[in-house]
Amino acid sequence: MNKKQAVMVMSFLYEYFKHPRKIGAVAPSGKNLSRKMMKPINFDTAKVIVEYGPGTGSFTKELVAKRRPDTVLFLIEQNEEFCKQLSHEFRGEKNMYLIHGNAEHVVEYLKAYGFDHADYIVSGLPFTSLPGEISDHILNATKKALGDRGEFITFQYSLVKRDFFERYLSINDTLKEMLNLPPAYVFVMKNRKLAI
C-alpha cells in the first residue's frame, strides 16, 4: 500500500466511525469488486452513468478509465469530506458532475443538467444499514431515473436485501466476488416490463 492509498483508507475509516450507518464499510472496495461492478456496463453505448455514494472513488476510477470521453458521469455523494477528496482527485475531468447531495434526488439532478434518465446507476450505498424509509425513497427515485432501459448495479455483503430490491426492480443477474474483503454480491437490476 502506497502513501496515497494509506491516507485514503485512514480517511475512510475516520468517516466510517463518524457515520457508520451512512458509510456501511470499514474500508474502500477492492479492485476485484470494482471490476466486477463494471462488468455489466456496455461502455460503448452508455451516454449517462450515475454513481451513488462514490466515497473515496474506488468505483469512480474504473468508470473514468473505461467510459468514452463523451459519456456523462454524475457522482452523488452525501459526505462532505469525501466530496472534497473526489473534487481534488478528479479535478479537470470532463463531462463529470460531482453533486454533494442525496441519491433520492437523482431525478432532479439529471433534469437540472438536461437528462431524463441514466443508462446505468452504480451504487456503493449500504442498504443493509440505511434506514428503511431512506432506502424506499432511493429505490423509488432509481426506478424513475432508469427509465425503460437503464440498469441499476449495486453490491451487498449478503443476500439479505434481495427480497427488498425485488419489491422495486427485477434482478437480472447476481455476481459473486469472493476475493473482496469481505466477499460481496453484485446485483444487476432493471425496471420490470409491463405486460401488454
PDB file of N, CA, C and O in Angstrom, residues 6-50:
ATOM      1  N   ALA A   6      -2.848   4.674   1.697  1.00  0.00           N
ATOM      2  CA  ALA A   6      -2.940   4.626   3.162  1.00  0.00           C
ATOM      3  C   ALA A   6      -3.740   5.809   3.700  1.00  0.00           C
ATOM      4  O   ALA A   6      -4.572   5.658   4.598  1.00  0.00           O
ATOM      5  N   VAL A   7      -3.514   6.991   3.136  1.00  0.00           N
ATOM      6  CA  VAL A   7      -4.254   8.190   3.553  1.00  0.00           C
ATOM      7  C   VAL A   7      -5.743   8.015   3.256  1.00  0.00           C
ATOM      8  O   VAL A   7      -6.602   8.360   4.075  1.00  0.00           O
ATOM      9  N   MET A   8      -6.069   7.445   2.081  1.00  0.00           N
ATOM     10  CA  MET A   8      -7.470   7.234   1.702  1.00  0.00           C
ATOM     11  C   MET A   8      -8.151   6.239   2.642  1.00  0.00           C
ATOM     12  O   MET A   8      -9.290   6.441   3.058  1.00  0.00           O
ATOM     13  N   VAL A   9      -7.442   5.171   2.998  1.00  0.00           N
ATOM     14  CA  VAL A   9      -8.007   4.170   3.911  1.00  0.00           C
ATOM     15  C   VAL A   9      -8.240   4.787   5.284  1.00  0.00           C
ATOM     16  O   VAL A   9      -9.291   4.581   5.904  1.00  0.00           O
ATOM     17  N   MET A  10      -7.274   5.570   5.765  1.00  0.00           N
ATOM     18  CA  MET A  10      -7.429   6.213   7.076  1.00  0.00           C
ATOM     19  C   MET A  10      -8.600   7.202   7.068  1.00  0.00           C
ATOM     20  O   MET A  10      -9.372   7.273   8.018  1.00  0.00           O
ATOM     21  N   SER A  11      -8.721   7.938   5.966  1.00  0.00           N
ATOM     22  CA  SER A  11      -9.831   8.885   5.829  1.00  0.00           C
ATOM     23  C   SER A  11     -11.168   8.153   5.821  1.00  0.00           C
ATOM     24  O   SER A  11     -12.133   8.580   6.455  1.00  0.00           O
ATOM     25  N   PHE A  12     -11.204   7.032   5.102  1.00  0.00           N
ATOM     26  CA  PHE A  12     -12.424   6.228   5.028  1.00  0.00           C
ATOM     27  C   PHE A  12     -12.799   5.714   6.419  1.00  0.00           C
ATOM     28  O   PHE A  12     -13.959   5.786   6.824  1.00  0.00           O
ATOM     29  N   LEU A  13     -11.800   5.196   7.142  1.00  0.00           N
ATOM     30  CA  LEU A  13     -12.044   4.696   8.500  1.00  0.00           C
ATOM     31  C   LEU A  13     -12.575   5.801   9.415  1.00  0.00           C
ATOM     32  O   LEU A  13     -13.511   5.596  10.183  1.00  0.00           O
ATOM     33  N   TYR A  14     -11.970   6.969   9.309  1.00  0.00           N
ATOM     34  CA  TYR A  14     -12.384   8.107  10.133  1.00  0.00           C
ATOM     35  C   TYR A  14     -13.854   8.450   9.869  1.00  0.00           C
ATOM     36  O   TYR A  14     -14.646   8.635  10.804  1.00  0.00           O
ATOM     37  N   GLU A  15     -14.215   8.516   8.577  1.00  0.00           N
ATOM     38  CA  GLU A  15     -15.599   8.832   8.218  1.00  0.00           C
ATOM     39  C   GLU A  15     -16.551   7.714   8.625  1.00  0.00           C
ATOM     40  O   GLU A  15     -17.688   7.977   9.015  1.00  0.00           O
ATOM     41  N   TYR A  16     -16.062   6.475   8.554  1.00  0.00           N
ATOM     42  CA  TYR A  16     -16.899   5.345   8.976  1.00  0.00           C
ATOM     43  C   TYR A  16     -17.245   5.463  10.469  1.00  0.00           C
ATOM     44  O   TYR A  16     -18.396   5.299  10.867  1.00  0.00           O
ATOM     45  N   PHE A  17     -16.251   5.754  11.295  1.00  0.00           N
ATOM     46  CA  PHE A  17     -16.504   5.842  12.734  1.00  0.00           C
ATOM     47  C   PHE A  17     -17.360   7.060  13.103  1.00  0.00           C
ATOM     48  O   PHE A  17     -18.081   7.044  14.098  1.00  0.00           O
ATOM     49  N   LYS A  18     -17.322   8.093  12.255  1.00  0.00           N
ATOM     50  CA  LYS A  18     -18.177   9.260  12.470  1.00  0.00           C
ATOM     51  C   LYS A  18     -19.625   8.975  12.046  1.00  0.00           C
ATOM     52  O   LYS A  18     -20.568   9.416  12.687  1.00  0.00           O
ATOM     53  N   HIS A  19     -19.777   8.225  10.918  1.00  0.00           N
ATOM     54  CA  HIS A  19     -21.110   7.984  10.345  1.00  0.00           C
ATOM     55  C   HIS A  19     -21.263   6.513   9.933  1.00  0.00           C
ATOM     56  O   HIS A  19     -21.407   6.211   8.751  1.00  0.00           O
ATOM     57  N   PRO A  20     -21.236   5.567  10.863  1.00  0.00           N
ATOM     58  CA  PRO A  20     -21.243   4.141  10.493  1.00  0.00           C
ATOM     59  C   PRO A  20     -22.464   3.689   9.699  1.00  0.00           C
ATOM     60  O   PRO A  20     -22.355   2.848   8.820  1.00  0.00           O
ATOM     61  N   ARG A  21     -23.635   4.268   9.970  1.00  0.00           N
ATOM     62  CA  ARG A  21     -24.844   3.838   9.245  1.00  0.00           C
ATOM     63  C   ARG A  21     -24.861   4.368   7.823  1.00  0.00           C
ATOM     64  O   ARG A  21     -25.501   3.795   6.949  1.00  0.00           O
ATOM     65  N   LYS A  22     -24.160   5.474   7.591  1.00  0.00           N
ATOM     66  CA  LYS A  22     -24.141   6.057   6.250  1.00  0.00           C
ATOM     67  C   LYS A  22     -23.009   5.508   5.402  1.00  0.00           C
ATOM     68  O   LYS A  22     -23.111   5.453   4.182  1.00  0.00           O
ATOM     69  N   ILE A  23     -21.909   5.115   6.021  1.00  0.00           N
ATOM     70  CA  ILE A  23     -20.755   4.606   5.262  1.00  0.00           C
ATOM     71  C   ILE A  23     -20.909   3.113   5.006  1.00  0.00           C
ATOM     72  O   ILE A  23     -20.792   2.657   3.879  1.00  0.00           O
ATOM     73  N   GLY A  24     -21.170   2.325   6.051  1.00  0.00           N
ATOM     74  CA  GLY A  24     -21.525   0.920   5.872  1.00  0.00           C
ATOM     75  C   GLY A  24     -20.386  -0.057   5.673  1.00  0.00           C
ATOM     76  O   GLY A  24     -20.597  -1.256   5.613  1.00  0.00           O
ATOM     77  N   ALA A  25     -19.147   0.409   5.542  1.00  0.00           N
ATOM     78  CA  ALA A  25     -17.993  -0.487   5.395  1.00  0.00           C
ATOM     79  C   ALA A  25     -16.807   0.163   6.090  1.00  0.00           C
ATOM     80  O   ALA A  25     -16.743   1.383   6.206  1.00  0.00           O
ATOM     81  N   VAL A  26     -15.882  -0.652   6.547  1.00  0.00           N
ATOM     82  CA  VAL A  26     -14.736  -0.084   7.270  1.00  0.00           C
ATOM     83  C   VAL A  26     -13.552   0.201   6.349  1.00  0.00           C
ATOM     84  O   VAL A  26     -12.554   0.748   6.780  1.00  0.00           O
ATOM     85  N   ALA A  27     -13.664  -0.169   5.065  1.00  0.00           N
ATOM     86  CA  ALA A  27     -12.588   0.089   4.107  1.00  0.00           C
ATOM     87  C   ALA A  27     -13.176   0.273   2.716  1.00  0.00           C
ATOM     88  O   ALA A  27     -14.260  -0.228   2.430  1.00  0.00           O
ATOM     89  N   PRO A  28     -12.479   1.014   1.843  1.00  0.00           N
ATOM     90  CA  PRO A  28     -12.963   1.172   0.472  1.00  0.00           C
ATOM     91  C   PRO A  28     -13.023  -0.184  -0.241  1.00  0.00           C
ATOM     92  O   PRO A  28     -12.315  -1.118   0.123  1.00  0.00           O
ATOM     93  N   SER A  29     -13.867  -0.263  -1.272  1.00  0.00           N
ATOM     94  CA  SER A  29     -13.998  -1.507  -2.043  1.00  0.00           C
ATOM     95  C   SER A  29     -12.693  -1.816  -2.762  1.00  0.00           C
ATOM     96  O   SER A  29     -11.993  -0.920  -3.229  1.00  0.00           O
ATOM     97  N   GLY A  30     -12.375  -3.120  -2.842  1.00  0.00           N
ATOM     98  CA  GLY A  30     -11.150  -3.552  -3.505  1.00  0.00           C
ATOM     99  C   GLY A  30     -11.269  -3.537  -5.025  1.00  0.00           C
ATOM    100  O   GLY A  30     -12.350  -3.384  -5.585  1.00  0.00           O
ATOM    101  N   LYS A  31     -10.123  -3.712  -5.698  1.00  0.00           N
ATOM    102  CA  LYS A  31     -10.098  -3.658  -7.165  1.00  0.00           C
ATOM    103  C   LYS A  31     -10.921  -4.763  -7.803  1.00  0.00           C
ATOM    104  O   LYS A  31     -11.550  -4.556  -8.844  1.00  0.00           O
ATOM    105  N   ASN A  32     -10.926  -5.953  -7.197  1.00  0.00           N
ATOM    106  CA  ASN A  32     -11.694  -7.060  -7.789  1.00  0.00           C
ATOM    107  C   ASN A  32     -13.188  -6.746  -7.790  1.00  0.00           C
ATOM    108  O   ASN A  32     -13.879  -7.001  -8.776  1.00  0.00           O
ATOM    109  N   LEU A  33     -13.681  -6.178  -6.685  1.00  0.00           N
ATOM    110  CA  LEU A  33     -15.089  -5.808  -6.625  1.00  0.00           C
ATOM    111  C   LEU A  33     -15.372  -4.661  -7.597  1.00  0.00           C
ATOM    112  O   LEU A  33     -16.401  -4.657  -8.270  1.00  0.00           O
ATOM    113  N   SER A  34     -14.472  -3.700  -7.677  1.00  0.00           N
ATOM    114  CA  SER A  34     -14.653  -2.575  -8.606  1.00  0.00           C
ATOM    115  C   SER A  34     -14.791  -3.084 -10.037  1.00  0.00           C
ATOM    116  O   SER A  34     -15.676  -2.648 -10.781  1.00  0.00           O
ATOM    117  N   ARG A  35     -13.940  -4.017 -10.408  1.00  0.00           N
ATOM    118  CA  ARG A  35     -14.004  -4.578 -11.773  1.00  0.00           C
ATOM    119  C   ARG A  35     -15.286  -5.366 -11.994  1.00  0.00           C
ATOM    120  O   ARG A  35     -15.891  -5.314 -13.063  1.00  0.00           O
ATOM    121  N   LYS A  36     -15.705  -6.096 -10.965  1.00  0.00           N
ATOM    122  CA  LYS A  36     -16.946  -6.883 -11.071  1.00  0.00           C
ATOM    123  C   LYS A  36     -18.146  -5.948 -11.242  1.00  0.00           C
ATOM    124  O   LYS A  36     -19.079  -6.261 -11.988  1.00  0.00           O
ATOM    125  N   MET A  37     -18.132  -4.803 -10.579  1.00  0.00           N
ATOM    126  CA  MET A  37     -19.221  -3.825 -10.700  1.00  0.00           C
ATOM    127  C   MET A  37     -19.287  -3.221 -12.111  1.00  0.00           C
ATOM    128  O   MET A  37     -20.347  -2.802 -12.563  1.00  0.00           O
ATOM    129  N   MET A  38     -18.157  -3.198 -12.802  1.00  0.00           N
ATOM    130  CA  MET A  38     -18.115  -2.636 -14.158  1.00  0.00           C
ATOM    131  C   MET A  38     -18.569  -3.636 -15.219  1.00  0.00           C
ATOM    132  O   MET A  38     -18.947  -3.256 -16.321  1.00  0.00           O
ATOM    133  N   LYS A  39     -18.511  -4.917 -14.879  1.00  0.00           N
ATOM    134  CA  LYS A  39     -18.761  -5.981 -15.860  1.00  0.00           C
ATOM    135  C   LYS A  39     -20.088  -5.843 -16.615  1.00  0.00           C
ATOM    136  O   LYS A  39     -20.138  -6.049 -17.824  1.00  0.00           O
ATOM    137  N   PRO A  40     -21.201  -5.492 -15.949  1.00  0.00           N
ATOM    138  CA  PRO A  40     -22.476  -5.400 -16.677  1.00  0.00           C
ATOM    139  C   PRO A  40     -22.614  -4.171 -17.587  1.00  0.00           C
ATOM    140  O   PRO A  40     -23.562  -4.077 -18.367  1.00  0.00           O
ATOM    141  N   ILE A  41     -21.684  -3.221 -17.508  1.00  0.00           N
ATOM    142  CA  ILE A  41     -21.828  -1.950 -18.226  1.00  0.00           C
ATOM    143  C   ILE A  41     -21.308  -2.059 -19.653  1.00  0.00           C
ATOM    144  O   ILE A  41     -20.178  -2.499 -19.880  1.00  0.00           O
ATOM    145  N   ASN A  42     -22.128  -1.639 -20.613  1.00  0.00           N
ATOM    146  CA  ASN A  42     -21.683  -1.525 -22.001  1.00  0.00           C
ATOM    147  C   ASN A  42     -21.168  -0.099 -22.190  1.00  0.00           C
ATOM    148  O   ASN A  42     -21.944   0.829 -22.420  1.00  0.00           O
ATOM    149  N   PHE A  43     -19.866   0.077 -22.063  1.00  0.00           N
ATOM    150  CA  PHE A  43     -19.276   1.413 -22.118  1.00  0.00           C
ATOM    151  C   PHE A  43     -19.319   2.005 -23.524  1.00  0.00           C
ATOM    152  O   PHE A  43     -19.172   3.213 -23.698  1.00  0.00           O
ATOM    153  N   ASP A  44     -19.524   1.172 -24.549  1.00  0.00           N
ATOM    154  CA  ASP A  44     -19.607   1.678 -25.925  1.00  0.00           C
ATOM    155  C   ASP A  44     -20.907   2.437 -26.176  1.00  0.00           C
ATOM    156  O   ASP A  44     -20.955   3.336 -27.014  1.00  0.00           O
ATOM    157  N   THR A  45     -21.964   2.064 -25.462  1.00  0.00           N
ATOM    158  CA  THR A  45     -23.268   2.697 -25.710  1.00  0.00           C
ATOM    159  C   THR A  45     -23.730   3.614 -24.575  1.00  0.00           C
ATOM    160  O   THR A  45     -24.651   4.400 -24.767  1.00  0.00           O
ATOM    161  N   ALA A  46     -23.110   3.523 -23.408  1.00  0.00           N
ATOM    162  CA  ALA A  46     -23.549   4.320 -22.247  1.00  0.00           C
ATOM    163  C   ALA A  46     -23.339   5.813 -22.490  1.00  0.00           C
ATOM    164  O   ALA A  46     -22.224   6.247 -22.779  1.00  0.00           O
ATOM    165  N   LYS A  47     -24.421   6.580 -22.359  1.00  0.00           N
ATOM    166  CA  LYS A  47     -24.331   8.034 -22.517  1.00  0.00           C
ATOM    167  C   LYS A  47     -24.323   8.743 -21.170  1.00  0.00           C
ATOM    168  O   LYS A  47     -23.692   9.781 -21.010  1.00  0.00           O
ATOM    169  N   VAL A  48     -25.062   8.180 -20.198  1.00  0.00           N
ATOM    170  CA  VAL A  48     -25.144   8.787 -18.865  1.00  0.00           C
ATOM    171  C   VAL A  48     -24.996   7.694 -17.809  1.00  0.00           C
ATOM    172  O   VAL A  48     -25.752   6.718 -17.802  1.00  0.00           O
ATOM    173  N   ILE A  49     -24.010   7.866 -16.935  1.00  0.00           N
ATOM    174  CA  ILE A  49     -23.792   6.932 -15.819  1.00  0.00           C
ATOM    175  C   ILE A  49     -23.835   7.736 -14.527  1.00  0.00           C
ATOM    176  O   ILE A  49     -23.210   8.798 -14.419  1.00  0.00           O
ATOM    177  N   VAL A  50     -24.573   7.219 -13.547  1.00  0.00           N
ATOM    178  CA  VAL A  50     -24.659   7.858 -12.226  1.00  0.00           C
ATOM    179  C   VAL A  50     -23.999   6.929 -11.213  1.00  0.00           C
ATOM    180  O   VAL A  50     -24.150   5.710 -11.296  1.00  0.00           O
TER     181      VAL A  50
END
